[in-house]
Amino acid sequence: MTRLIPDWEIRITNFGLGYILLCLVVAIAATNTGNNGLYLVLAAMLAAMVVSGMLSRRNVRSVRCQIETVGEVVATRPAWLKLRFENQLSGTAQALFFLHEALPGPLWIDPLKPGETRELIVEGTFPRRGVHQTADAGLLSRFPLGLFRKYRKAALAREIVVYPLPLASGVPEVPTDEAPGGRPHSLARGGGSDIRTLRDFSPGDDPRDLHWKQSARMRRLIVREREAERDRVLFLAIDNAFTWPPDAAALERFEQTIARCAGQALLLLSRGGEVGLHARGVKVAARSGRAQRLRILDALARLEPVPKESAEDFPAMRRGDVRWFVS
Amino acid sequence: MVRFLKGRRELPEGLRRAYLLVLAPAAIVAPLPLFWTDGANRLALVAYEIGIALLWWRARVGRPVRLSDAAQNVLGLAYIGWLGLETATLRLGLLRSVSHLLLFTAMAKLASLKRPSEARLALLILFLLTLASASSSTHVSSLAYFVVMGWLAFRTLSRVAVLADFDQAPPERVLASVPTSGVSVVAVAGGVVCAVPLFFALPRLHGPFVVAPFRVDDAFSKAMTADRVDLESFGAAKRSDRVILRLSARPTLPAADGLRLREAVFTEYQDGSWLRDPWRGSRREPSAFRGDAAVASRPGSWVVAADLNVFGQGFLFLPYGTTAIRVEKGRASELPEGVMQVSSRGTVHYEADVLREPARGKGRAVILRADVPPEVQKYAIELTSDLSDPTLIYRRIESHLLKDFVYTLEPPRAKGDPITHFLLRSKAGHCEYFASAAAMMLTARGIPARLVTGSYGGEEGFLSDSIVVRGENLHAWVEADLDGTGFQVLDPTPPAGVPPAMRAFSLMSRLVAFGREIEFFYDRRILGFDAGDQIGAVESLRESVGDATGALAAWRQTAKDFLSPRTTTTLLLAAAAGMLALLLARRIGARPSPATQAYLILRRLLGRRRGILPQSMPPAEVARLFGREVPPGARDAAEVVEIYTASAFGGMEPTPERLRQLKERIARLRKLA
């Protein structure tokens, strides 16, 4: 049997349908025979439906569920989810299952006492990259009699960004400084050996950068401002324009491209390079370091295919920058 | 957005065990009433119960039974053969055959659970077993069965609903935690509250399927339902504690007079049995029993309302002096000698208008002298030959029976005529023997007499001022015309045999009486509930609403008469003053703590210097600004704020010493500000 994370709030179960059918059968039998024993059973069955409705309504609606991720979330890799349940009911909320697409099956939640708040950390796996603005998750319960399934969506503490799983592939060669285009001057300040400019000393400047001769001439403290050490900048590029509507194979190739792009970006960044990302309508400026890694993964997680007809051009590049189309 | 979860095939062992643990208790209880209703062979039931208990036990120890498909097939085929034999040869009846089939199927299904759908099928079979038990049971204990099954059904269904979402064996704590006992109690109580009105509101198109609380095997029925009544069975009827009727009276019934209820008159005696022949004479509508609304208002009269469990021919128990009768459903017919008969089945409600007058039997039929056995005639003449006055003759007979005879509900079995045997040999019997002998002897002496049966005495109802008449209150006496003034009531039974007019009640007997009230209610209002009752209930409701409306109108008129403009103004003013006092009291009750009050004073003082302070200004800012405005008071202000924040946000109430200091600080701040 296949069960789904529901897009409804209440649905009758097969058992519930059978129960209603049985009620009809008992009603016919009672009416035809006049047997008050059967009338008692029928009355009890109908009363059970009323009681069931009231109890289940209170049971599910009273529990608030909030989800947030702990750490980075990468597609198809285990990730930690922090679940927070709060019972706002004056009675115990029970027979609750937590459903989430990242979990392999329904997660049993032990009964929540009145007013109780409970936090759980569970391991889940998101099947694909992307951004979850709303929770594809919630609480499901058949309580008390299993006649109906009631579902309440969970809330996200913040959006969940599922990064693509980086795939290893060939790393692009960065052209040497001597290659056409030459090595441009870095626009950024940094700790390199080349001097970018001379300027007045300001608090926080390294005293070792004081330009004593010029300071003597100017009769005030002058420091050397150095250029940042950098290689030639590489932009990984992905063409996300498709003939619309894209077919499944094309989308699958697109996902593979993104995964390879992620792998290449991470590898280059791990070597200390400056890497940026270009796609149609998307630009991540080239930088290095851990923050850049997150920026690129975030952009790749959000990258969506666009129709070729309305697609923007790739962002413009500076002289000397290199764009590498990932395929 | 959809997400596929794991599919499900065959139940793993742990999950099967969980299903068995959930279903077995309900499976054990479901067919229990069949033991008493004879709805199934007791041996089969015992085998079933043992089988289910075994399955349960195996599941509890972690080794759930799982019959192989081959074993299942063999068992099924064998049972089909047995079923053919049972229906074709043994002819046990449809209910029994169906019950046996359900018992077998339930056990086989529980022993071979393979898929969740089979668990639900087992649940359906258990439901059908419950249905068979409920529909065949007519005893009041069925109510207890319904409550127990309601609780078990809720528990079972809740747990099955939980198990439906498990692919593997659930942790032990799961089944233990659902449902919580509080929810179970609420659910069962809520179910009862909803089910009661539903039961009475569901439409009835037929008369009740089962109505008589009197079982066929009750000896009672033999004595009281047939037109041919033998003396021997009367004792068995008196030993029964079945409820015959419950009656109440307006005004309250005088117990000593009013509790002799006449049911039947016997004037024919043949072969040791009394016969009542309702068809003798013309059958006619009860002309003497036309409703007379004025009767109840006459002094010395009252209205008796009774709920009678009708059995046999439907004779009503009526007090002497009945002048009119109203029957809730069915038709009442008057038979000779003032006996009334109704056509209803089950339980009938009727009201009788009764005049308080000396008890006199109606009609003129008497025992014929030819019907008196010769031995009895001889006995009577020997006993009373020296007397000629009918009253004295009766006194002699009564005295003789009192002194020389023993009252017993189990008289020695007679060979030949029972009255002759009673008088000449056993000299022991119950009221019918005494009354029969007296009536016969009076007849032998030429005094018009007849035997009357009915009831005498009763028990106080537990929850009402009604009187409950049960089997032990059945009684027989004589009606004889001693002085030409009509048939007087003569009771020759020794006092030991006369049912008590009213019982003294201990706590235990009150509890027993309470049980009988429930029993009567079940018999009358549940088992015998039908469309007529529904109509009656609707009419009662309509009357109640009408009465309430009338009462309201009368009250409004009274209020209008009573409330002059001045009185109304006074009352309104008083109400307004009361409301004001209430508001003040509530305000005083909600007075803030001393620390908060001090802080509010501080804010007020600062407000006087700086204008209105925003509500959002934090306490520390208040202290800081006050310090800036009044530098000498900065320290006191800071201290006030500290005490306030500790009290309001930290839950730390100031000690009495700090409170005293707080007051001093506030006083200083007032001066400084």
Short mmCIF file of N, CA and C in Angstrom, two decimals, chain B residues 19-106:
data_model
loop_
_atom_site.label_atom_id
_atom_site.label_comp_id
_atom_site.label_asym_id
_atom_site.label_seq_id
_atom_site.Cartn_x
_atom_site.Cartn_y
_atom_site.Cartn_z
N TYR B 19 -1.27 -6.73 16.99
CA TYR B 19 -2.69 -6.83 16.61
C TYR B 19 -3.41 -7.84 17.49
N LEU B 20 -2.74 -8.95 17.76
CA LEU B 20 -3.39 -9.98 18.59
C LEU B 20 -3.63 -9.46 20.00
N LEU B 21 -2.63 -8.75 20.54
CA LEU B 21 -2.78 -8.20 21.89
C LEU B 21 -3.95 -7.21 21.94
N VAL B 22 -4.15 -6.50 20.86
CA VAL B 22 -5.21 -5.49 20.83
C VAL B 22 -6.59 -6.15 20.68
N LEU B 23 -6.66 -7.16 19.83
CA LEU B 23 -7.97 -7.72 19.48
C LEU B 23 -8.46 -8.77 20.48
N ALA B 24 -7.53 -9.44 21.14
CA ALA B 24 -7.94 -10.59 21.96
C ALA B 24 -8.91 -10.23 23.10
N PRO B 25 -8.67 -9.14 23.87
CA PRO B 25 -9.63 -8.86 24.97
C PRO B 25 -11.06 -8.68 24.47
N ALA B 26 -11.20 -7.94 23.36
CA ALA B 26 -12.55 -7.75 22.81
C ALA B 26 -13.11 -9.08 22.33
N ALA B 27 -12.23 -9.92 21.77
CA ALA B 27 -12.69 -11.22 21.26
C ALA B 27 -13.18 -12.10 22.41
N ILE B 28 -12.56 -11.95 23.57
CA ILE B 28 -12.98 -12.78 24.71
C ILE B 28 -14.35 -12.32 25.23
N VAL B 29 -14.54 -11.03 25.30
CA VAL B 29 -15.77 -10.50 25.92
C VAL B 29 -16.97 -10.54 24.96
N ALA B 30 -16.70 -10.36 23.68
CA ALA B 30 -17.80 -10.17 22.72
C ALA B 30 -18.89 -11.23 22.80
N PRO B 31 -18.57 -12.53 22.85
CA PRO B 31 -19.68 -13.50 22.81
C PRO B 31 -20.19 -13.93 24.17
N LEU B 32 -19.74 -13.28 25.25
CA LEU B 32 -20.12 -13.76 26.59
C LEU B 32 -21.63 -13.89 26.81
N PRO B 33 -22.46 -12.92 26.38
CA PRO B 33 -23.89 -13.07 26.63
C PRO B 33 -24.48 -14.33 25.99
N LEU B 34 -23.83 -14.85 24.98
CA LEU B 34 -24.37 -16.05 24.33
C LEU B 34 -24.42 -17.23 25.30
N PHE B 35 -23.61 -17.17 26.35
CA PHE B 35 -23.66 -18.21 27.38
C PHE B 35 -25.05 -18.28 27.99
N TRP B 36 -25.61 -17.10 28.24
CA TRP B 36 -26.88 -17.05 28.97
C TRP B 36 -28.10 -16.98 28.06
N THR B 37 -27.88 -16.48 26.86
CA THR B 37 -29.03 -16.39 25.97
C THR B 37 -29.23 -17.68 25.20
N ASP B 38 -28.32 -18.62 25.42
CA ASP B 38 -28.41 -19.89 24.72
C ASP B 38 -28.25 -19.67 23.22
N GLY B 39 -27.53 -18.62 22.87
CA GLY B 39 -27.34 -18.31 21.46
C GLY B 39 -26.26 -19.14 20.81
N ALA B 40 -25.55 -19.91 21.60
CA ALA B 40 -24.52 -20.79 21.06
C ALA B 40 -24.34 -21.95 22.01
N ASN B 41 -23.83 -23.03 21.47
CA ASN B 41 -23.56 -24.19 22.31
C ASN B 41 -22.50 -23.82 23.34
N ARG B 42 -22.76 -24.17 24.59
CA ARG B 42 -21.83 -23.73 25.63
C ARG B 42 -20.45 -24.35 25.46
N LEU B 43 -20.45 -25.58 24.99
CA LEU B 43 -19.17 -26.26 24.78
C LEU B 43 -18.37 -25.51 23.70
N ALA B 44 -19.07 -25.11 22.66
CA ALA B 44 -18.39 -24.36 21.58
C ALA B 44 -17.86 -23.04 22.12
N LEU B 45 -18.65 -22.41 22.98
CA LEU B 45 -18.21 -21.13 23.55
C LEU B 45 -16.98 -21.31 24.43
N VAL B 46 -17.00 -22.36 25.23
CA VAL B 46 -15.85 -22.62 26.11
C VAL B 46 -14.61 -22.87 25.25
N ALA B 47 -14.78 -23.68 24.21
CA ALA B 47 -13.65 -23.97 23.32
C ALA B 47 -13.12 -22.68 22.69
N TYR B 48 -14.04 -21.82 22.30
CA TYR B 48 -13.65 -20.54 21.70
C TYR B 48 -12.87 -19.68 22.69
N GLU B 49 -13.42 -19.59 23.90
CA GLU B 49 -12.77 -18.74 24.90
C GLU B 49 -11.38 -19.27 25.21
N ILE B 50 -11.25 -20.59 25.33
CA ILE B 50 -9.94 -21.18 25.61
C ILE B 50 -8.99 -20.89 24.45
N GLY B 51 -9.49 -21.05 23.24
CA GLY B 51 -8.67 -20.79 22.05
C GLY B 51 -8.17 -19.36 22.02
N ILE B 52 -9.06 -18.42 22.27
CA ILE B 52 -8.65 -17.01 22.22
C ILE B 52 -7.68 -16.70 23.36
N ALA B 53 -7.96 -17.25 24.53
CA ALA B 53 -7.06 -17.02 25.67
C ALA B 53 -5.66 -17.56 25.34
N LEU B 54 -5.63 -18.69 24.67
CA LEU B 54 -4.34 -19.27 24.28
C LEU B 54 -3.62 -18.36 23.29
N LEU B 55 -4.35 -17.85 22.32
CA LEU B 55 -3.74 -16.93 21.33
C LEU B 55 -3.19 -15.69 22.03
N TRP B 56 -3.97 -15.21 22.98
CA TRP B 56 -3.58 -14.00 23.72
C TRP B 56 -2.31 -14.27 24.52
N TRP B 57 -2.32 -15.41 25.19
CA TRP B 57 -1.17 -15.75 26.02
C TRP B 57 0.10 -15.89 25.17
N ARG B 58 -0.04 -16.56 24.04
CA ARG B 58 1.12 -16.73 23.16
C ARG B 58 1.62 -15.37 22.67
N ALA B 59 0.70 -14.50 22.39
CA ALA B 59 1.11 -13.16 21.94
C ALA B 59 1.81 -12.41 23.07
N ARG B 60 1.32 -12.59 24.27
CA ARG B 60 1.91 -11.88 25.41
C ARG B 60 3.34 -12.33 25.68
N VAL B 61 3.57 -13.62 25.51
CA VAL B 61 4.94 -14.11 25.76
C VAL B 61 5.84 -13.93 24.53
N GLY B 62 5.31 -13.29 23.50
CA GLY B 62 6.16 -12.95 22.36
C GLY B 62 6.23 -14.01 21.28
N ARG B 63 5.36 -15.00 21.35
CA ARG B 63 5.36 -16.03 20.31
C ARG B 63 3.96 -16.15 19.70
N PRO B 64 3.54 -15.18 18.93
CA PRO B 64 2.17 -15.21 18.41
C PRO B 64 1.95 -16.40 17.47
N VAL B 65 0.76 -16.96 17.59
CA VAL B 65 0.43 -18.11 16.75
C VAL B 65 0.18 -17.64 15.32
N ARG B 66 0.65 -18.42 14.37
CA ARG B 66 0.37 -18.09 12.97
C ARG B 66 0.12 -19.42 12.26
N LEU B 67 -1.14 -19.68 12.00
CA LEU B 67 -1.48 -20.92 11.29
C LEU B 67 -1.01 -20.83 9.85
N SER B 68 -0.51 -21.94 9.36
CA SER B 68 -0.08 -21.95 7.95
C SER B 68 -1.33 -21.95 7.07
N ASP B 69 -1.14 -21.58 5.82
CA ASP B 69 -2.27 -21.55 4.90
C ASP B 69 -2.89 -22.94 4.75
N ALA B 70 -2.02 -23.97 4.74
CA ALA B 70 -2.52 -25.34 4.58
C ALA B 70 -3.43 -25.71 5.76
N ALA B 71 -2.95 -25.40 6.96
CA ALA B 71 -3.75 -25.72 8.16
C ALA B 71 -5.07 -24.96 8.12
N GLN B 72 -4.99 -23.73 7.67
CA GLN B 72 -6.22 -22.93 7.57
C GLN B 72 -7.22 -23.58 6.61
N ASN B 73 -6.70 -24.02 5.48
CA ASN B 73 -7.57 -24.64 4.48
C ASN B 73 -8.20 -25.91 5.01
N VAL B 74 -7.39 -26.72 5.70
CA VAL B 74 -7.93 -27.98 6.24
C VAL B 74 -9.03 -27.67 7.26
N LEU B 75 -8.74 -26.73 8.14
CA LEU B 75 -9.73 -26.37 9.16
C LEU B 75 -11.01 -25.85 8.52
N GLY B 76 -10.83 -24.98 7.52
CA GLY B 76 -12.00 -24.40 6.86
C GLY B 76 -12.87 -25.46 6.20
N LEU B 77 -12.22 -26.37 5.51
CA LEU B 77 -12.97 -27.43 4.84
C LEU B 77 -13.69 -28.31 5.86
N ALA B 78 -12.97 -28.61 6.95
CA ALA B 78 -13.58 -29.44 7.98
C ALA B 78 -14.80 -28.74 8.56
N TYR B 79 -14.68 -27.43 8.75
CA TYR B 79 -15.82 -26.72 9.35
C TYR B 79 -17.01 -26.66 8.40
N ILE B 80 -16.71 -26.55 7.11
CA ILE B 80 -17.83 -26.55 6.14
C ILE B 80 -18.63 -27.84 6.26
N GLY B 81 -17.89 -28.95 6.41
CA GLY B 81 -18.57 -30.23 6.60
C GLY B 81 -19.42 -30.23 7.86
N TRP B 82 -18.83 -29.70 8.93
CA TRP B 82 -19.56 -29.65 10.20
C TRP B 82 -20.80 -28.75 10.09
N LEU B 83 -20.62 -27.64 9.37
CA LEU B 83 -21.74 -26.71 9.22
C LEU B 83 -22.90 -27.38 8.49
N GLY B 84 -22.55 -28.17 7.46
CA GLY B 84 -23.60 -28.90 6.73
C GLY B 84 -24.33 -29.85 7.65
N LEU B 85 -23.54 -30.56 8.47
CA LEU B 85 -24.14 -31.51 9.41
C LEU B 85 -25.03 -30.78 10.42
N GLU B 86 -24.54 -29.65 10.88
CA GLU B 86 -25.25 -28.88 11.91
C GLU B 86 -26.59 -28.37 11.40
N THR B 87 -26.57 -27.85 10.18
CA THR B 87 -27.81 -27.26 9.66
C THR B 87 -28.77 -28.33 9.15
N ALA B 88 -28.20 -29.40 8.57
CA ALA B 88 -29.08 -30.40 7.96
C ALA B 88 -29.61 -31.41 8.98
N THR B 89 -28.78 -31.80 9.91
CA THR B 89 -29.17 -32.88 10.81
C THR B 89 -29.49 -32.40 12.22
N LEU B 90 -28.58 -31.60 12.78
CA LEU B 90 -28.77 -31.23 14.19
C LEU B 90 -29.85 -30.18 14.36
N ARG B 91 -30.00 -29.33 13.39
CA ARG B 91 -31.03 -28.29 13.40
C ARG B 91 -31.04 -27.51 14.73
N LEU B 92 -29.93 -26.84 14.96
CA LEU B 92 -29.78 -26.11 16.22
C LEU B 92 -30.47 -24.74 16.18
N GLY B 93 -30.89 -24.35 15.03
CA GLY B 93 -31.51 -23.02 14.92
C GLY B 93 -30.54 -22.07 14.24
N LEU B 94 -31.11 -21.04 13.60
CA LEU B 94 -30.29 -20.14 12.79
C LEU B 94 -29.28 -19.38 13.64
N LEU B 95 -29.77 -18.84 14.79
CA LEU B 95 -28.88 -18.03 15.62
C LEU B 95 -27.67 -18.84 16.07
N ARG B 96 -27.94 -20.06 16.50
CA ARG B 96 -26.84 -20.90 16.99
C ARG B 96 -25.85 -21.22 15.87
N SER B 97 -26.39 -21.59 14.70
CA SER B 97 -25.48 -21.92 13.60
C SER B 97 -24.64 -20.73 13.20
N VAL B 98 -25.29 -19.56 13.14
CA VAL B 98 -24.55 -18.36 12.76
C VAL B 98 -23.52 -18.02 13.83
N SER B 99 -23.91 -18.15 15.08
CA SER B 99 -22.97 -17.86 16.17
C SER B 99 -21.77 -18.79 16.11
N HIS B 100 -22.04 -20.07 15.85
CA HIS B 100 -20.93 -21.02 15.77
C HIS B 100 -20.00 -20.66 14.62
N LEU B 101 -20.60 -20.27 13.50
CA LEU B 101 -19.78 -19.91 12.34
C LEU B 101 -18.92 -18.69 12.68
N LEU B 102 -19.53 -17.71 13.36
CA LEU B 102 -18.78 -16.50 13.72
C LEU B 102 -17.66 -16.83 14.70
N LEU B 103 -17.96 -17.69 15.66
CA LEU B 103 -16.94 -18.06 16.64
C LEU B 103 -15.76 -18.73 15.95
N PHE B 104 -16.08 -19.64 15.05
CA PHE B 104 -15.01 -20.35 14.35
C PHE B 104 -14.20 -19.37 13.50
N THR B 105 -14.90 -18.52 12.77
CA THR B 105 -14.20 -17.59 11.87
C THR B 105 -13.32 -16.63 12.65
N ALA B 106 -13.86 -16.15 13.77
CA ALA B 106 -13.07 -15.19 14.56
C ALA B 106 -11.79 -15.84 15.05
#
